[in-house]
PDB file of C-alpha atoms in Angstrom:
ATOM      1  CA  UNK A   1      -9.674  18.277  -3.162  1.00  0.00           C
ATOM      2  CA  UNK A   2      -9.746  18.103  -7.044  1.00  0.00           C
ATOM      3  CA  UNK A   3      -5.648  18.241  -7.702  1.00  0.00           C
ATOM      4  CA  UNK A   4      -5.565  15.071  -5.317  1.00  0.00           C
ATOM      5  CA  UNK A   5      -8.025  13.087  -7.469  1.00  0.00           C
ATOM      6  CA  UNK A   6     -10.177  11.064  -4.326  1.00  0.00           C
ATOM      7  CA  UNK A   7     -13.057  10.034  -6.767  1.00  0.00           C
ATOM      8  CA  UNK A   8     -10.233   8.347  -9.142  1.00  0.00           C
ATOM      9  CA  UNK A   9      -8.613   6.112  -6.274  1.00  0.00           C
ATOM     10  CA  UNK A  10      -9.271   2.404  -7.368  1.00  0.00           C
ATOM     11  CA  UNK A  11      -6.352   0.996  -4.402  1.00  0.00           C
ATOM     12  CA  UNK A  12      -5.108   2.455  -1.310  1.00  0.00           C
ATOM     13  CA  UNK A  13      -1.736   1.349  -0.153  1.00  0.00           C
ATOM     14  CA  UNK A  14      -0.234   1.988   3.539  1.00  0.00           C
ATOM     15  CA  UNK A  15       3.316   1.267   4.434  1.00  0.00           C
ATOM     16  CA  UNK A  16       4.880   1.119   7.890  1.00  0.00           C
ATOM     17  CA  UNK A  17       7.543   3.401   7.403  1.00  0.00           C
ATOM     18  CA  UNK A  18       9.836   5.900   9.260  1.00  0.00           C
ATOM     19  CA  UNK A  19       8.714   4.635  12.595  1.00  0.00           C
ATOM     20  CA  UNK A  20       8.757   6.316  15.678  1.00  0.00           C
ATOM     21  CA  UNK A  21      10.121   3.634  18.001  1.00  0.00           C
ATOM     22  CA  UNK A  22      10.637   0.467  15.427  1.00  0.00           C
ATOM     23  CA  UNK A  23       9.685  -2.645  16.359  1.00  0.00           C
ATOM     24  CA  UNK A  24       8.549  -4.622  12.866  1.00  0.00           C
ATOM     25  CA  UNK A  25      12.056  -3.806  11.217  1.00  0.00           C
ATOM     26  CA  UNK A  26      14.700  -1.442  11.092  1.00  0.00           C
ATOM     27  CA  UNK A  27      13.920   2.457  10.390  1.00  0.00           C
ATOM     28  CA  UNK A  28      16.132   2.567   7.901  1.00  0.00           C
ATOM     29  CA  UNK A  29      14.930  -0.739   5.891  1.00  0.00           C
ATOM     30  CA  UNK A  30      11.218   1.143   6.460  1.00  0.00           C
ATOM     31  CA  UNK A  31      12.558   4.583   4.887  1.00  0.00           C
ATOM     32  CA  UNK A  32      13.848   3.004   1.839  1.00  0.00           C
ATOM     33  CA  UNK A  33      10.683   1.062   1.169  1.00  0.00           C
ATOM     34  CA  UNK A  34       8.545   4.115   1.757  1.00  0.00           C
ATOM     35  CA  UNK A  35      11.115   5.780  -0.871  1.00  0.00           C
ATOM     36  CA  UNK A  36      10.866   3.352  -3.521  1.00  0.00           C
ATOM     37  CA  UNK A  37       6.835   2.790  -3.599  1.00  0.00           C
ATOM     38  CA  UNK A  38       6.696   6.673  -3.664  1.00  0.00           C
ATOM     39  CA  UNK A  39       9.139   6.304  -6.508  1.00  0.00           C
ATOM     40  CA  UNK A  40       7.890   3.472  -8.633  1.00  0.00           C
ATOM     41  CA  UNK A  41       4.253   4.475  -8.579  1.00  0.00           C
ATOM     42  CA  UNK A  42       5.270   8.179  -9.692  1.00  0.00           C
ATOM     43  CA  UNK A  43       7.577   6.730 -12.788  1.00  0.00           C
ATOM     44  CA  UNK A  44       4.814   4.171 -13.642  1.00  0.00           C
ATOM     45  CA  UNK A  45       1.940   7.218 -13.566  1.00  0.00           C
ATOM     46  CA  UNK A  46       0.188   4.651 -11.303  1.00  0.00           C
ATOM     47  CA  UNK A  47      -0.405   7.819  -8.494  1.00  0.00           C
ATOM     48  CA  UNK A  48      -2.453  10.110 -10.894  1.00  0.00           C
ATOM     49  CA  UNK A  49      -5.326   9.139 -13.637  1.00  0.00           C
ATOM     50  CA  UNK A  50      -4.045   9.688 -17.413  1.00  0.00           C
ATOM     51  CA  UNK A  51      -6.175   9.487 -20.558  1.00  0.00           C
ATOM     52  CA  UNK A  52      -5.839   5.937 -20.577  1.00  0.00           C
ATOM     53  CA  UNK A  53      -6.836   5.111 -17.073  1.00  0.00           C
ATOM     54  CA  UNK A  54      -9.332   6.676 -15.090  1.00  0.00           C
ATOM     55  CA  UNK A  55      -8.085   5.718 -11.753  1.00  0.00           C
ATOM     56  CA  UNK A  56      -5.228   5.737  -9.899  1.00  0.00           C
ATOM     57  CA  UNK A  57      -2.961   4.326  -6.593  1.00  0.00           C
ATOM     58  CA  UNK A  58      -2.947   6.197  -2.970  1.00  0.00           C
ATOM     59  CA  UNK A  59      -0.694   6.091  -1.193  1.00  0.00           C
ATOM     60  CA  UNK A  60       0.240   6.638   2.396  1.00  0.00           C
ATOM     61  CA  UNK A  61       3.008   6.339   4.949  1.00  0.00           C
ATOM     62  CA  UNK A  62       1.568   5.026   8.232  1.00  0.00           C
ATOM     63  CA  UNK A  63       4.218   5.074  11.658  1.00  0.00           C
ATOM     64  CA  UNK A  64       2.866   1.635  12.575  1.00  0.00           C
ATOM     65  CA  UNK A  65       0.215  -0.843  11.123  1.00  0.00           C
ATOM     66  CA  UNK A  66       0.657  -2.654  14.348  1.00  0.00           C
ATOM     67  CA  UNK A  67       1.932  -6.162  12.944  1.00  0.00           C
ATOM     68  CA  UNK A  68       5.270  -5.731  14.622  1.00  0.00           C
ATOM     69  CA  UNK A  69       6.887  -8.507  12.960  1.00  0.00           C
ATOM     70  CA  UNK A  70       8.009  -9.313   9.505  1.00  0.00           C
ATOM     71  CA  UNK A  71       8.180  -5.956   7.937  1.00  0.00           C
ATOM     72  CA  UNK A  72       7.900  -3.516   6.479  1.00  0.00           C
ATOM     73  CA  UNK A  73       4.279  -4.841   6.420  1.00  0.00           C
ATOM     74  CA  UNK A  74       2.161  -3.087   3.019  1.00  0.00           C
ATOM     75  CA  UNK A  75      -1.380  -2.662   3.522  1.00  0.00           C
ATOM     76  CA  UNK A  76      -3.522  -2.968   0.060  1.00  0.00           C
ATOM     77  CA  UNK A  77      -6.899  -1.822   0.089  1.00  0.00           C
ATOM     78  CA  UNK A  78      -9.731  -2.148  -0.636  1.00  0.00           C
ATOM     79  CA  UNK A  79      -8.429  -5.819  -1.618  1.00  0.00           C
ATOM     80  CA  UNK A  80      -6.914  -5.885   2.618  1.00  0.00           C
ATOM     81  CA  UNK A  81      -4.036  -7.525   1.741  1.00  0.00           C
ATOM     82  CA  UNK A  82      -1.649  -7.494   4.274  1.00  0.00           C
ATOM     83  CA  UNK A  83       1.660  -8.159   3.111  1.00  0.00           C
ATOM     84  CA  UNK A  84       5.082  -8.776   5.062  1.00  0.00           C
ATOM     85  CA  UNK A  85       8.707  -7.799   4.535  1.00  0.00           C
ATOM     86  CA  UNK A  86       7.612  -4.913   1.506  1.00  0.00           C
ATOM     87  CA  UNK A  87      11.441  -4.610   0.668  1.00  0.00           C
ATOM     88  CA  UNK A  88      11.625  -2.824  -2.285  1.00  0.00           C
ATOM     89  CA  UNK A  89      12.345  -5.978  -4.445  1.00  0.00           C
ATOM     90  CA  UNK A  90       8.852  -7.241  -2.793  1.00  0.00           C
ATOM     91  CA  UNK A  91       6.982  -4.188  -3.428  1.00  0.00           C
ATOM     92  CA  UNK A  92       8.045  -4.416  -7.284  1.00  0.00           C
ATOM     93  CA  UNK A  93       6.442  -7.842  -7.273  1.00  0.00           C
ATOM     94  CA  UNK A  94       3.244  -6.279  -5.641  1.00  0.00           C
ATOM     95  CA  UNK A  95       2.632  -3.445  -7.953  1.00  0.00           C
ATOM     96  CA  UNK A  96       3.552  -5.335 -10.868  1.00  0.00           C
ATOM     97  CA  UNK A  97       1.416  -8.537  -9.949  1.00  0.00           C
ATOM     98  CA  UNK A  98      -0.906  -7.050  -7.576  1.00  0.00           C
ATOM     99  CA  UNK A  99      -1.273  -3.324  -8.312  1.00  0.00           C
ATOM    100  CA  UNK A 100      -1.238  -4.206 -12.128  1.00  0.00           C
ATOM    101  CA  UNK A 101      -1.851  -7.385 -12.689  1.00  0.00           C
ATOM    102  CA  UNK A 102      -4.785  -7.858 -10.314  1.00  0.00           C
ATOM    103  CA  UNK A 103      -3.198 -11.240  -9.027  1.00  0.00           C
ATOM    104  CA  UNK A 104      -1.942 -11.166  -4.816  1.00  0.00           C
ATOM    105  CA  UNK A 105       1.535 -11.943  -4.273  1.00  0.00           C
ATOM    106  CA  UNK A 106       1.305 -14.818  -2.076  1.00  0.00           C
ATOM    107  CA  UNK A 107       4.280 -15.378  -1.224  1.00  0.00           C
ATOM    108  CA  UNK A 108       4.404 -12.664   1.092  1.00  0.00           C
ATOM    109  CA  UNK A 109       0.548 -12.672   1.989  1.00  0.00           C
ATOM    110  CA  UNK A 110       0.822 -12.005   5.921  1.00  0.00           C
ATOM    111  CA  UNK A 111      -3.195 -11.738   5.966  1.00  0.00           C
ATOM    112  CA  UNK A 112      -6.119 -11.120   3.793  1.00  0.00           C
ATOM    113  CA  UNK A 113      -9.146  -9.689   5.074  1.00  0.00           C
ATOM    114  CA  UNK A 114     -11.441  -7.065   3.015  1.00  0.00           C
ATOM    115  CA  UNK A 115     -13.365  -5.094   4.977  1.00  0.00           C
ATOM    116  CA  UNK A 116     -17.241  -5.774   4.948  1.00  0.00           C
ATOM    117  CA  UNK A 117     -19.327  -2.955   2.726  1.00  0.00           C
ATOM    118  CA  UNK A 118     -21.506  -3.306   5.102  1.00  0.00           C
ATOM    119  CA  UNK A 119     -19.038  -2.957   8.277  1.00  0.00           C
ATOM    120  CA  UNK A 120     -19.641   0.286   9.539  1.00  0.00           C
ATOM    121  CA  UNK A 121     -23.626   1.034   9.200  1.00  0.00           C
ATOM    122  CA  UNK A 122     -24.352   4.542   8.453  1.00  0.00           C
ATOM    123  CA  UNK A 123     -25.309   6.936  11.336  1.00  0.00           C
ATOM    124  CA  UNK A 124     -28.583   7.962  12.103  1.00  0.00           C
ATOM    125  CA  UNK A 125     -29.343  11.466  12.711  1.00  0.00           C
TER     126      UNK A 125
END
């Protein structure tokens, strides 16, 4: 569990992507955006910690985030910023302005809803 660095993730992102049965936008439109996150957050070292920043950007490609409209639809977390039509042009906006820059994207701000600290109580045994 070490090589994949889980204490060092700071964000979380999930992408509708390579769908099973499309409904939010075409599979190919999905594929590409999947391809170019994957590929921007590896050039800008954003995926791993370096000696200059401790954490680092998850990733994951989800086969539906159940918003079947507007997409690709880009899940940040733990910020829950749900984000419509994650084109690759859009997802350069949100990792430079939102994965970077700390500052949403609005203009393609779908939803926004962090989820509680306290929203799942811990289990008594």
């Amino acid at each position: 569990m070490t090589a994949l660095q889980l204490n060092a993730i700071a964000r979380h992102v999930f992408l509708c992507a390579d769908q099973t049965k499309p409904k939010c936008c075409d599979k190919a439109a999905s594929i590409a955006a999947w391809d170019y996150l994957k590929t921007r957050l590896k050039e800008l070292r954003l995926d791993t910690p370096t000696a200059e920043r401790a954490t680092c950007i998850f990733r994951t490609k989800a086969n539906c985030l159940r918003v079947c409209q507007q997409g690709p639809i880009l899940l940040v977390y733990p910020d829950g910023v749900w984000y419509h039509s994650a084109t690759p042009d859009v997802i350069e906006r949100i990792i430079q302005e939102h994965l970077i820059g700390g500052e949403v994207v609005t203009d393609y701000v779908l939803t926004t809803h962090p989820l509680p600290v306290d929203a799942i109580a811990p289990s008594e045994s």
